[in-house]
Coordinates of C-alpha atoms in Angstrom, one line a residue:
M15 CA -65.6 -118.3 98.9
K16 CA -62.8 -118.8 101.4
Y17 CA -62.1 -122.4 102.5
P18 CA -60.5 -123.3 105.9
L19 CA -57.8 -125.3 104.0
S20 CA -56.8 -122.6 101.5
Q21 CA -53.4 -122.1 103.3
R22 CA -52.7 -125.8 102.9
W23 CA -53.5 -125.6 99.2
R24 CA -51.1 -122.7 98.7
L25 CA -48.4 -124.6 100.6
G26 CA -49.0 -127.7 98.4
L27 CA -48.9 -125.7 95.2
V28 CA -45.6 -124.0 96.2
L29 CA -44.0 -127.3 97.2
G30 CA -45.2 -128.9 93.9
L31 CA -43.7 -126.1 91.8
L32 CA -40.4 -126.3 93.7
F33 CA -40.3 -130.1 93.3
A34 CA -41.1 -129.8 89.5
C35 CA -38.3 -127.1 89.1
L36 CA -35.9 -129.3 91.0
V37 CA -36.7 -132.4 88.9
T38 CA -36.4 -130.3 85.7
A39 CA -33.1 -128.9 86.7
V40 CA -31.7 -132.4 87.6
Y41 CA -33.0 -133.7 84.3
R42 CA -31.3 -130.9 82.3
Y43 CA -28.1 -131.4 84.2
V44 CA -28.1 -135.1 83.5
S45 CA -28.9 -134.6 79.8
T46 CA -26.4 -131.8 79.3
H47 CA -23.5 -133.6 80.9
Q48 CA -24.4 -137.0 79.3
I49 CA -24.3 -138.8 82.7
N50 CA -25.4 -142.4 82.5
V51 CA -28.5 -143.2 84.5
H52 CA -30.5 -146.4 85.0
I53 CA -33.8 -144.9 83.8
T54 CA -34.7 -143.6 80.5
S55 CA -36.0 -140.0 79.9
R56 CA -39.5 -141.4 79.1
V57 CA -39.8 -143.2 82.4
F58 CA -38.5 -140.1 84.1
M59 CA -41.2 -138.0 82.5
L60 CA -43.9 -140.4 83.5
L61 CA -42.7 -140.2 87.1
L62 CA -42.8 -136.4 86.9
V63 CA -46.3 -136.4 85.5
L64 CA -47.4 -138.8 88.2
I65 CA -46.0 -136.6 90.9
I66 CA -47.7 -133.5 89.4
V67 CA -51.1 -135.4 89.3
I68 CA -50.8 -136.4 92.9
V69 CA -49.8 -132.9 94.0
F70 CA -52.3 -130.9 91.9
F71 CA -55.3 -133.3 91.7
V72 CA -55.3 -136.1 94.4
L73 CA -54.2 -133.9 97.3
P74 CA -56.8 -131.2 96.6
V75 CA -59.6 -133.7 96.3
Y76 CA -58.6 -135.5 99.5
S77 CA -58.4 -132.1 101.2
V78 CA -62.0 -131.3 100.1
I79 CA -63.3 -134.6 101.4
V80 CA -61.5 -134.2 104.8
T81 CA -62.8 -130.6 105.0
N82 CA -66.4 -131.8 104.5
E83 CA -66.0 -134.5 107.1
I84 CA -64.6 -132.0 109.6
R85 CA -67.5 -129.6 108.9
K86 CA -70.0 -132.4 109.5
R87 CA -68.4 -133.4 112.7
R88 CA -68.3 -129.8 113.9
R89 CA -72.0 -129.4 113.0
V90 CA -72.8 -132.6 115.0
E91 CA -70.8 -131.4 118.0
A92 CA -72.5 -128.0 117.9
A93 CA -75.9 -129.8 117.8
L94 CA -75.0 -131.9 120.7
I95 CA -73.8 -128.9 122.7
H96 CA -77.0 -127.1 121.9
A97 CA -79.1 -130.1 122.9
K98 CA -77.1 -130.4 126.2
E99 CA -77.7 -126.7 126.9
E100 CA -81.4 -127.0 126.1
A101 CA -81.6 -130.1 128.4
E102 CA -79.9 -128.2 131.3
R103 CA -82.1 -125.2 130.7
A104 CA -85.2 -127.5 130.7
S105 CA -84.0 -129.2 133.9
K106 CA -83.5 -125.8 135.6
F107 CA -87.0 -124.7 134.5
K108 CA -88.4 -128.0 135.8
D109 CA -86.7 -127.6 139.2
R110 CA -87.9 -124.0 139.4
F111 CA -91.4 -125.0 138.4
L112 CA -91.5 -127.9 141.0
S113 CA -90.1 -125.6 143.7
T114 CA -92.6 -122.9 142.9
M115 CA -95.6 -125.1 142.4
S116 CA -94.8 -127.1 145.5
H117 CA -95.2 -124.0 147.6
E118 CA -98.3 -122.9 145.6
L119 CA -99.9 -126.3 146.0
R120 CA -98.9 -127.0 149.6
T121 CA -100.3 -123.6 150.9
P122 CA -103.9 -124.1 149.8
L123 CA -103.7 -127.8 150.7
N124 CA -102.7 -127.0 154.2
A125 CA -105.7 -124.6 154.3
V126 CA -108.0 -127.3 153.0
M127 CA -106.8 -129.8 155.6
G128 CA -106.6 -127.3 158.4
F129 CA -110.2 -126.0 157.9
S130 CA -111.5 -129.5 157.5
D131 CA -110.0 -130.4 160.9
L132 CA -111.7 -127.3 162.4
L133 CA -115.0 -128.2 160.8
A134 CA -114.8 -131.7 162.3
D135 CA -114.2 -130.1 165.8
K136 CA -117.5 -130.0 167.6
R137 CA -116.5 -126.8 169.4
Y138 CA -117.3 -125.0 166.1
G139 CA -120.7 -126.5 165.7
E140 CA -122.3 -129.9 165.2
L141 CA -122.3 -131.6 161.8
N142 CA -124.7 -134.3 160.7
E143 CA -123.5 -137.7 159.7
R144 CA -123.4 -136.9 156.0
Q145 CA -121.4 -133.6 156.6
Q146 CA -119.0 -135.4 158.8
R147 CA -118.4 -138.0 156.1
Y148 CA -117.9 -135.3 153.4
V149 CA -115.4 -133.4 155.7
S150 CA -113.6 -136.7 156.3
H151 CA -113.3 -137.3 152.5
I152 CA -112.0 -133.8 152.0
N153 CA -109.3 -134.3 154.6
T154 CA -108.3 -137.8 153.4
G155 CA -108.1 -136.6 149.8
G156 CA -106.0 -133.6 150.8
R157 CA -103.5 -135.7 152.8
H158 CA -103.2 -138.2 149.9
L159 CA -102.6 -135.3 147.4
L160 CA -100.0 -133.8 149.8
K161 CA -98.1 -137.1 150.1
L162 CA -98.1 -137.4 146.3
I163 CA -96.6 -133.9 145.9
N164 CA -93.9 -134.7 148.5
D165 CA -93.1 -138.0 146.7
I166 CA -92.8 -136.2 143.3
L167 CA -90.5 -133.6 144.9
D168 CA -88.3 -136.3 146.5
L169 CA -88.0 -138.2 143.3
S170 CA -87.2 -135.0 141.4
K171 CA -84.4 -134.1 143.9
I172 CA -83.0 -137.6 143.6
E173 CA -82.9 -137.5 139.8
A174 CA -81.3 -134.1 139.8
G175 CA -78.7 -135.1 142.4
R176 CA -79.8 -132.4 144.8
L177 CA -80.9 -134.7 147.7
E178 CA -78.5 -134.2 150.5
I179 CA -77.6 -137.1 152.8
S180 CA -76.2 -136.4 156.3
S181 CA -75.0 -139.7 157.7
E182 CA -74.5 -140.4 161.4
D183 CA -74.3 -143.4 163.8
L184 CA -77.8 -144.5 164.7
S185 CA -79.1 -147.1 167.1
V186 CA -81.1 -149.6 165.0
E187 CA -83.1 -150.7 168.0
T188 CA -84.2 -147.1 168.8
V189 CA -85.2 -146.4 165.1
F190 CA -87.1 -149.7 165.0
G191 CA -89.0 -148.6 168.1
E192 CA -90.0 -145.3 166.6
V193 CA -91.1 -146.9 163.3
V194 CA -93.1 -149.6 165.1
S195 CA -94.7 -147.1 167.5
A196 CA -95.8 -145.0 164.5
L197 CA -97.2 -147.9 162.4
R198 CA -98.6 -150.2 165.1
P199 CA -102.1 -148.5 165.0
L200 CA -102.4 -149.3 161.3
A201 CA -101.4 -152.9 161.9
E202 CA -103.9 -153.2 164.8
K203 CA -106.7 -152.0 162.6
K204 CA -106.1 -155.2 160.5
A205 CA -105.4 -157.4 163.5
Q206 CA -101.8 -157.9 162.2
T207 CA -98.8 -158.8 164.3
L208 CA -95.9 -156.3 163.9
S209 CA -92.8 -157.7 165.6
P210 CA -89.3 -155.9 165.5
S211 CA -86.1 -157.7 166.3
A212 CA -82.6 -156.2 166.4
E213 CA -79.3 -157.2 168.0
P214 CA -78.7 -155.2 171.1
G215 CA -76.2 -152.4 170.6
L216 CA -76.4 -152.7 166.8
A217 CA -75.7 -149.4 165.1
V218 CA -75.9 -148.3 161.4
H219 CA -74.2 -145.3 159.7
A220 CA -77.0 -143.6 157.8
D221 CA -79.1 -140.5 157.5
A222 CA -81.5 -140.5 160.4
M223 CA -84.5 -139.1 158.5
R224 CA -84.0 -141.1 155.3
F225 CA -83.3 -144.4 157.2
K226 CA -86.6 -144.0 159.0
Q227 CA -88.3 -143.0 155.8
V228 CA -87.1 -146.3 154.1
L229 CA -88.4 -148.4 157.0
M230 CA -91.7 -146.5 157.1
N231 CA -92.2 -147.1 153.4
L232 CA -91.4 -150.8 153.5
V233 CA -93.3 -151.6 156.7
G234 CA -96.2 -149.5 155.6
N235 CA -96.4 -151.4 152.3
A236 CA -96.3 -154.7 154.2
I237 CA -99.2 -153.6 156.3
K238 CA -101.1 -152.4 153.3
F239 CA -100.8 -155.5 151.2
T240 CA -100.9 -158.2 153.9
P241 CA -104.4 -159.5 154.7
A242 CA -106.0 -159.1 158.1
G243 CA -104.5 -161.2 160.8
G244 CA -101.2 -161.4 159.0
R245 CA -97.7 -161.1 160.4
I246 CA -95.0 -158.5 159.6
E247 CA -91.4 -158.9 160.9
L248 CA -88.8 -156.2 161.0
E249 CA -85.3 -157.6 161.8
A250 CA -81.7 -156.5 161.6
H251 CA -78.4 -158.3 162.2
Q252 CA -74.7 -157.8 161.4
V253 CA -73.2 -159.3 158.3
Q254 CA -69.4 -158.6 158.3
Q255 CA -69.1 -154.8 158.2
E256 CA -72.7 -154.2 157.2
V257 CA -76.1 -154.2 158.9
Q258 CA -78.7 -156.2 157.0
V259 CA -82.3 -155.1 157.5
K260 CA -85.2 -157.3 156.4
V261 CA -89.0 -156.5 156.3
R262 CA -90.8 -159.8 155.9
D263 CA -94.6 -160.5 155.6
N264 CA -96.8 -163.5 155.0
G265 CA -99.0 -161.7 152.4
P266 CA -99.9 -162.8 148.9
G267 CA -96.4 -162.3 147.5
I268 CA -95.4 -160.7 144.2
P269 CA -95.5 -162.5 140.8
R270 CA -92.0 -163.1 139.3
E271 CA -92.8 -161.2 136.1
E272 CA -93.5 -158.1 138.1
Q273 CA -90.6 -158.3 140.5
K274 CA -88.2 -156.6 138.0
R275 CA -90.5 -153.6 137.5
I276 CA -91.6 -153.1 141.0
F277 CA -88.9 -150.5 141.7
E278 CA -89.8 -148.4 138.7
A279 CA -91.4 -145.0 139.3
F280 CA -95.2 -144.9 138.9
Y281 CA -95.4 -148.7 138.5
R282 CA -98.1 -150.4 140.6
L283 CA -98.9 -154.1 141.0
R284 CA -101.7 -155.2 138.8
K285 CA -103.0 -157.7 141.4
S286 CA -102.2 -155.7 144.5
G287 CA -105.7 -156.0 146.0
E288 CA -108.7 -153.9 146.1
G289 CA -108.9 -150.5 147.7
V290 CA -105.2 -149.9 147.9
E291 CA -104.1 -146.4 147.1
G292 CA -100.7 -145.2 146.0
S293 CA -98.8 -143.4 143.3
G294 CA -96.3 -146.1 142.6
L295 CA -93.4 -143.9 143.8
G296 CA -92.8 -145.4 147.3
L297 CA -90.5 -148.2 146.3
A298 CA -88.7 -146.2 143.6
I299 CA -87.9 -143.5 146.2
T300 CA -87.0 -146.2 148.8
D301 CA -84.6 -147.9 146.3
S302 CA -82.9 -144.5 145.5
L303 CA -82.6 -143.6 149.2
V304 CA -80.9 -146.9 150.0
K305 CA -78.4 -146.4 147.1
L306 CA -77.6 -142.9 148.2
Q307 CA -76.6 -144.2 151.6
G308 CA -74.3 -146.9 150.2
G309 CA -76.6 -149.9 150.1
S310 CA -78.9 -151.8 147.7
L311 CA -82.5 -152.8 148.0
G312 CA -83.5 -156.4 147.1
L313 CA -86.6 -158.5 147.0
E314 CA -87.4 -162.2 147.7
S315 CA -90.9 -163.3 147.0
E316 CA -92.9 -166.4 146.1
P317 CA -96.6 -166.0 145.2
G318 CA -98.7 -167.2 148.0
H319 CA -95.7 -167.3 150.5
G320 CA -95.2 -163.6 151.3
S321 CA -92.4 -161.2 150.5
C322 CA -89.1 -160.1 152.0
F323 CA -87.5 -156.8 151.2
H324 CA -83.9 -156.5 152.4
F325 CA -81.1 -154.0 152.2
S326 CA -77.7 -153.5 153.7
L327 CA -76.1 -150.3 155.1
P328 CA -72.6 -149.6 156.5
L329 CA -72.0 -150.8 160.1
A330 CA -71.3 -148.2 162.8
K331 CA -69.7 -148.6 166.1
A332 CA -72.2 -149.7 168.8
I333 CA -74.2 -147.0 170.6
R334 CA -74.6 -148.1 174.1
E335 CA -77.6 -146.6 176.0
A336 CA -78.4 -147.0 179.7
R337 CA -80.8 -149.8 180.1
P338 CA -81.9 -150.4 183.7
P339 CA -83.6 -153.7 184.4
V340 CA -87.4 -153.8 184.5
G341 CA -88.7 -153.0 187.9
K342 CA -85.4 -151.8 189.2
V343 CA -84.1 -148.3 189.7
A344 CA -81.2 -147.1 187.6
H345 CA -78.1 -146.2 189.5
V346 CA -78.0 -142.4 189.5
A347 CA -77.7 -139.7 192.1
A348 CA -80.2 -139.9 195.0
Q349 CA -81.3 -136.3 194.6
T350 CA -82.4 -136.6 191.0
P351 CA -86.2 -136.6 190.2
K352 CA -87.7 -140.1 190.2
I353 CA -89.9 -141.1 187.2
L354 CA -92.2 -144.1 187.2
I355 CA -92.8 -145.7 183.8
V356 CA -96.1 -147.7 183.6
E357 CA -95.8 -149.6 180.3
D358 CA -96.3 -153.3 179.5
D359 CA -94.6 -153.2 176.0
R360 CA -91.0 -154.2 176.5
M361 CA -89.5 -152.2 173.7
A362 CA -91.5 -149.0 174.4
A363 CA -90.6 -149.2 178.1
H364 CA -86.9 -149.7 177.2
L365 CA -87.1 -146.6 174.9
L366 CA -88.5 -144.4 177.6
E367 CA -86.0 -145.8 180.2
S368 CA -83.1 -145.0 177.9
Q369 CA -84.3 -141.5 177.1
L370 CA -84.9 -140.6 180.8
S371 CA -82.1 -142.3 182.5
S372 CA -79.5 -141.0 180.0
S373 CA -80.7 -137.5 181.0
G374 CA -80.1 -138.1 184.7
Y375 CA -83.5 -139.1 185.9
Q376 CA -84.0 -141.9 188.4
V377 CA -86.2 -144.4 186.5
V378 CA -88.5 -147.1 187.8
S379 CA -90.5 -149.4 185.5
C380 CA -93.8 -151.1 186.1
D381 CA -95.0 -153.6 183.5
Q382 CA -97.9 -154.9 185.7
S383 CA -100.9 -152.6 185.3
E384 CA -102.8 -153.9 188.3
S385 CA -99.9 -153.0 190.6
A386 CA -99.2 -149.5 189.2
L387 CA -101.3 -147.6 191.8
E388 CA -99.6 -149.2 194.8
M389 CA -96.1 -148.8 193.3
A390 CA -96.8 -145.1 192.7
A391 CA -98.1 -144.7 196.3
Q392 CA -95.1 -146.4 197.7
L393 CA -92.3 -144.8 195.6
Q394 CA -93.9 -141.3 195.4
P395 CA -92.2 -140.4 192.1
Q396 CA -92.0 -136.8 190.9
A397 CA -93.8 -137.8 187.7
I398 CA -95.4 -140.8 186.0
T399 CA -95.5 -141.8 182.4
L400 CA -98.6 -143.9 181.6
D401 CA -99.6 -146.0 178.6
L402 CA -103.3 -146.5 177.9
L403 CA -103.4 -149.8 176.0
M404 CA -102.6 -152.3 178.8
K405 CA -104.2 -155.4 180.2
P406 CA -105.9 -156.4 182.5
T407 CA -106.2 -152.9 183.8
S408 CA -106.4 -150.2 181.1
G409 CA -104.5 -146.9 181.3
W410 CA -107.8 -145.0 181.7
E411 CA -108.6 -146.9 184.8
I412 CA -105.1 -146.4 186.2
L413 CA -105.3 -142.6 185.5
L414 CA -108.6 -142.4 187.4
Q415 CA -107.2 -144.4 190.3
L416 CA -104.1 -142.1 190.5
K417 CA -106.1 -138.9 190.5
Q418 CA -108.7 -140.2 193.0
D419 CA -106.3 -141.7 195.5
P420 CA -105.1 -139.0 198.1
R421 CA -101.7 -140.6 198.1
T422 CA -101.0 -140.0 194.4
T423 CA -103.4 -137.2 193.3
S424 CA -100.7 -134.5 193.3
I425 CA -98.3 -136.6 191.2
P426 CA -98.1 -135.3 187.5
V427 CA -99.2 -138.0 185.0
I428 CA -97.9 -137.9 181.4
I429 CA -99.9 -140.1 179.0
V430 CA -97.5 -141.7 176.4
T431 CA -99.7 -143.7 174.0
I432 CA -100.7 -144.4 170.5
V433 CA -104.3 -143.4 171.3
D434 CA -104.9 -139.8 170.1
Q435 CA -107.5 -138.6 172.6
P436 CA -105.8 -135.7 174.5
T437 CA -109.2 -134.0 175.3
T438 CA -110.3 -137.1 177.2
G439 CA -107.0 -137.4 178.9
A440 CA -107.1 -133.8 180.1
A441 CA -110.7 -134.3 181.3
L442 CA -109.6 -137.2 183.5
G443 CA -106.7 -135.3 185.0
A444 CA -103.7 -136.0 182.8
D445 CA -101.0 -133.3 183.1
D446 CA -99.6 -133.9 179.6
Y447 CA -100.5 -136.1 176.7
L448 CA -97.9 -137.4 174.1
V449 CA -98.8 -139.5 171.1
K450 CA -96.2 -142.1 170.0
P451 CA -93.7 -141.9 168.4
V452 CA -92.2 -139.5 171.0
D453 CA -88.7 -138.2 170.5
K454 CA -86.4 -137.6 173.4
A455 CA -86.5 -133.8 173.4
T456 CA -90.3 -133.9 173.5
L457 CA -90.4 -136.3 176.4
L458 CA -87.8 -134.5 178.4
A459 CA -89.6 -131.1 177.8
A460 CA -92.9 -132.6 179.0
V461 CA -91.3 -134.0 182.2
A462 CA -89.5 -130.7 182.9
R463 CA -92.7 -128.8 182.4
C464 CA -94.7 -131.1 184.7
L465 CA -92.0 -130.8 187.4
E466 CA -92.1 -127.0 187.1
D467 CA -95.9 -126.9 187.1
R468 CA -95.9 -128.5 190.6
E469 CA -94.4 -125.2 191.9
G470 CA -96.7 -123.0 189.8
S471 CA -96.1 -121.1 186.6
S472 CA -96.2 -117.4 185.6
P473 CA -99.0 -116.1 183.3
S474 CA -98.3 -116.4 179.6
R475 CA -97.8 -113.5 177.2
T476 CA -99.0 -113.2 173.7
I477 CA -97.9 -115.6 171.0
L478 CA -97.0 -113.9 167.7
V479 CA -97.9 -115.7 164.4
V480 CA -95.9 -114.4 161.4
E481 CA -97.5 -115.7 158.3
D482 CA -98.3 -114.0 154.9
D483 CA -100.9 -116.5 153.7
A484 CA -104.2 -115.4 155.2
P485 CA -105.9 -118.9 155.5
T486 CA -102.9 -120.5 157.1
R487 CA -102.6 -117.5 159.5
E488 CA -106.2 -117.9 160.5
I489 CA -105.9 -121.7 161.0
I490 CA -102.9 -121.2 163.3
A491 CA -104.6 -118.4 165.3
E492 CA -107.8 -120.5 165.7
L493 CA -105.9 -123.5 166.9
L494 CA -104.1 -121.5 169.5
K495 CA -107.1 -119.6 170.6
A496 CA -109.1 -122.8 171.0
K497 CA -106.4 -123.9 173.5
G498 CA -106.7 -120.7 175.5
Y499 CA -103.6 -118.9 174.2
S500 CA -103.5 -115.1 173.6
V501 CA -102.5 -114.6 169.9
A502 CA -101.3 -111.7 167.8
T503 CA -100.7 -112.0 164.0
A504 CA -98.4 -110.3 161.5
A505 CA -98.8 -110.6 157.7
D506 CA -95.3 -109.6 156.7
G507 CA -91.8 -109.3 158.1
A508 CA -91.9 -105.5 158.6
S509 CA -95.1 -105.8 160.7
A510 CA -93.6 -108.6 162.8
R511 CA -90.4 -106.5 163.4
A512 CA -92.5 -103.6 164.6
Q513 CA -94.7 -105.7 166.9
V514 CA -91.7 -107.4 168.6
A515 CA -90.0 -104.0 169.0
A516 CA -93.2 -102.6 170.7
S517 CA -94.0 -105.6 172.9
L518 CA -92.0 -108.7 173.6
P519 CA -94.0 -111.9 172.8
Q520 CA -93.8 -115.1 174.8
L521 CA -93.2 -117.1 171.6
V522 CA -93.0 -116.5 167.8
I523 CA -94.3 -118.8 165.1
L524 CA -92.4 -117.7 162.0
D525 CA -92.8 -118.4 158.3
L526 CA -89.6 -118.1 156.3
V527 CA -91.0 -116.9 153.0
L528 CA -92.4 -113.4 153.8
P529 CA -92.8 -110.1 151.9
K530 CA -90.8 -107.0 152.8
V531 CA -88.5 -108.7 155.3
G532 CA -87.7 -112.4 155.0
G533 CA -87.9 -114.9 157.9
F534 CA -84.1 -115.6 158.0
E535 CA -83.4 -111.9 158.2
L536 CA -85.9 -111.5 161.1
L537 CA -84.4 -114.5 162.8
A538 CA -80.9 -113.1 162.5
E539 CA -82.0 -109.8 163.9
W540 CA -83.8 -111.2 166.9
R541 CA -81.0 -113.6 167.8
A542 CA -78.4 -110.8 167.6
D543 CA -80.5 -108.5 169.9
P544 CA -79.9 -109.2 173.6
R545 CA -83.6 -108.3 174.3
T546 CA -85.0 -111.0 172.0
T547 CA -82.2 -113.6 171.9
E548 CA -84.0 -115.8 174.4
V549 CA -87.5 -115.6 172.9
P550 CA -88.5 -119.1 171.7
I551 CA -89.1 -119.2 167.9
F552 CA -90.9 -122.0 166.0
V553 CA -90.5 -122.1 162.3
L554 CA -93.4 -123.3 160.2
T555 CA -92.6 -123.2 156.5
S556 CA -93.1 -124.9 153.1
K557 CA -89.6 -123.8 151.9
D558 CA -87.2 -126.5 150.6
L559 CA -84.3 -126.0 153.0
T560 CA -80.6 -126.6 152.1
A561 CA -78.3 -128.4 154.5
R562 CA -76.8 -125.1 155.5
E563 CA -80.2 -123.6 156.2
K564 CA -81.2 -126.6 158.3
T565 CA -78.0 -126.4 160.3
Y566 CA -78.6 -122.7 161.0
L567 CA -82.2 -123.3 162.0
R568 CA -81.3 -126.1 164.4
A569 CA -78.9 -123.7 166.1
N570 CA -81.3 -120.8 166.4
V571 CA -84.9 -122.1 166.7
Q572 CA -86.6 -124.3 169.2
S573 CA -88.7 -126.3 166.7
L574 CA -89.0 -126.7 162.9
F575 CA -92.3 -127.7 161.2
H576 CA -93.0 -128.3 157.5
K577 CA -96.3 -127.4 156.0
Q578 CA -96.1 -130.4 153.7
E579 CA -96.4 -132.6 156.7
S580 CA -99.1 -132.9 159.4
W581 CA -97.9 -130.1 161.6
Q582 CA -101.0 -129.0 163.7
D583 CA -100.8 -131.6 166.5
A584 CA -97.0 -131.5 166.7
L585 CA -97.0 -127.7 166.9
L586 CA -99.6 -127.6 169.7
K587 CA -97.6 -130.2 171.7
Q588 CA -94.3 -128.4 171.3
L589 CA -96.0 -125.1 172.1
Q590 CA -97.4 -126.6 175.3
R591 CA -93.9 -127.7 176.3
A592 CA -92.2 -124.4 175.4
A593 CA -94.8 -121.9 176.6
G594 CA -96.8 -124.0 179.1
R595 CA -100.6 -124.4 179.1
P596 CA -102.6 -121.2 179.7
Q597 CA -104.5 -121.0 182.9
A598 CA -107.8 -121.2 181.1
V599 CA -107.3 -124.8 180.0
K600 CA -105.4 -126.2 183.0
V601 CA -107.1 -129.1 184.8

């Protein structure tokens, strides 16, 4: 058997023999020439034997011991490398499994929720009370399961370091307004007070979507765990070069022994209250999202005295938005269209004013519902935005007054409210219906469409739905047909390519994961062809998009919807703005 140190052994043997020969020669020379030395021949021989023992016995034994230790260390290193490779392989398999299963789970879940929504629609037949309750349970369970899947995927991306953050300068006041508008209905169901407070002009450097997700999680939890009639405060102020955000409530508080574990994944409070659903992932994800953006999430709580979650993010330079005073016209060109905002909520009115005035519209605000009709008759604006939840005169009454008064009956009215009753709004004469929160692009598109509708619109062409999943394709087609649109469908990319080549559609609703020809390939072809480069394209997909793919889609499509979210209402509203309403459903 050949040992790794055999060469060293040979070298030691040769050196030992040479040394022995040298010592023997010196000894013979000294003895022959009778040279006086200070050591006797017996002592000299003892030294020679000692050296021979060291060279031929001690060194080989030491070499064997060192060799065994080196072999053990190499075996341990090899085992560690193998374990690392296995862990990386398992992580890749996990990521691939989650990515595949997320698509496989989301697709049928979207079908479950979509068809349950259609069953609840009275246009497809009446359901008795028990059937309505069952359908509602199906829809609620589907949405809960979909949220759980999304949370698990977010947590997996964070742990794998694959969650991309795109930071930008954001107006804290604007983001607060969007979050409060979205969650106020939940707070009102429990008679809670939800009050935001942010310094004017305060801006934060963060990822827009993730910053909003953090706030939605924290405020949503405060609403969930705070008893009826409670108070939730959302505030932000500058501390040196950071923006400190606090979400405070007067709920039951969190026990000290549980405060350390509350940010752990899948951990839920033992005394969180009855009937509270959740996976225990919300705060874990929120904590990770704050850290990814350069901050840290903290908690202050005393049992019986409420809780305060707080975090800090980097300060950005102030974002100044146009803010005309309430009841006064913003100073813009006299020829620009005039928009009347009827809204008694100060923050909501400011948000609408900023969005419209910054785009060149002449804005007038009315925060007194009883004087809205006379102001509209006097100013004769090109369009009116109207909230429904106002006192003492409700928005429904104002809408009826506007449409029945000969002075204002021809003025388009855009409902902007948290009340999701577009059918009732259309029946009473509303020209458009937006459910808060409303982003700037959606609002501007609605105003532009209403202004164009006053001069008439051309008949619409067919809308092409490109979707390989048959249930999802049927859901989309039924939703569009119920609104009066003409719909064509394609089950794969090759069929969609052929249909567009034969007849140009008015708009395309495109999935990205398609057989034969992929969605990105179709999109690139249509945008490169002068014949189809202006065709509006909506993307509806369950694919996990990279930052590069998101950038490409933002530059080449009109709207992007994710199947893992509630996309039906948003798609219909964006479709109405991009393609207009068909003549069959106009009021």
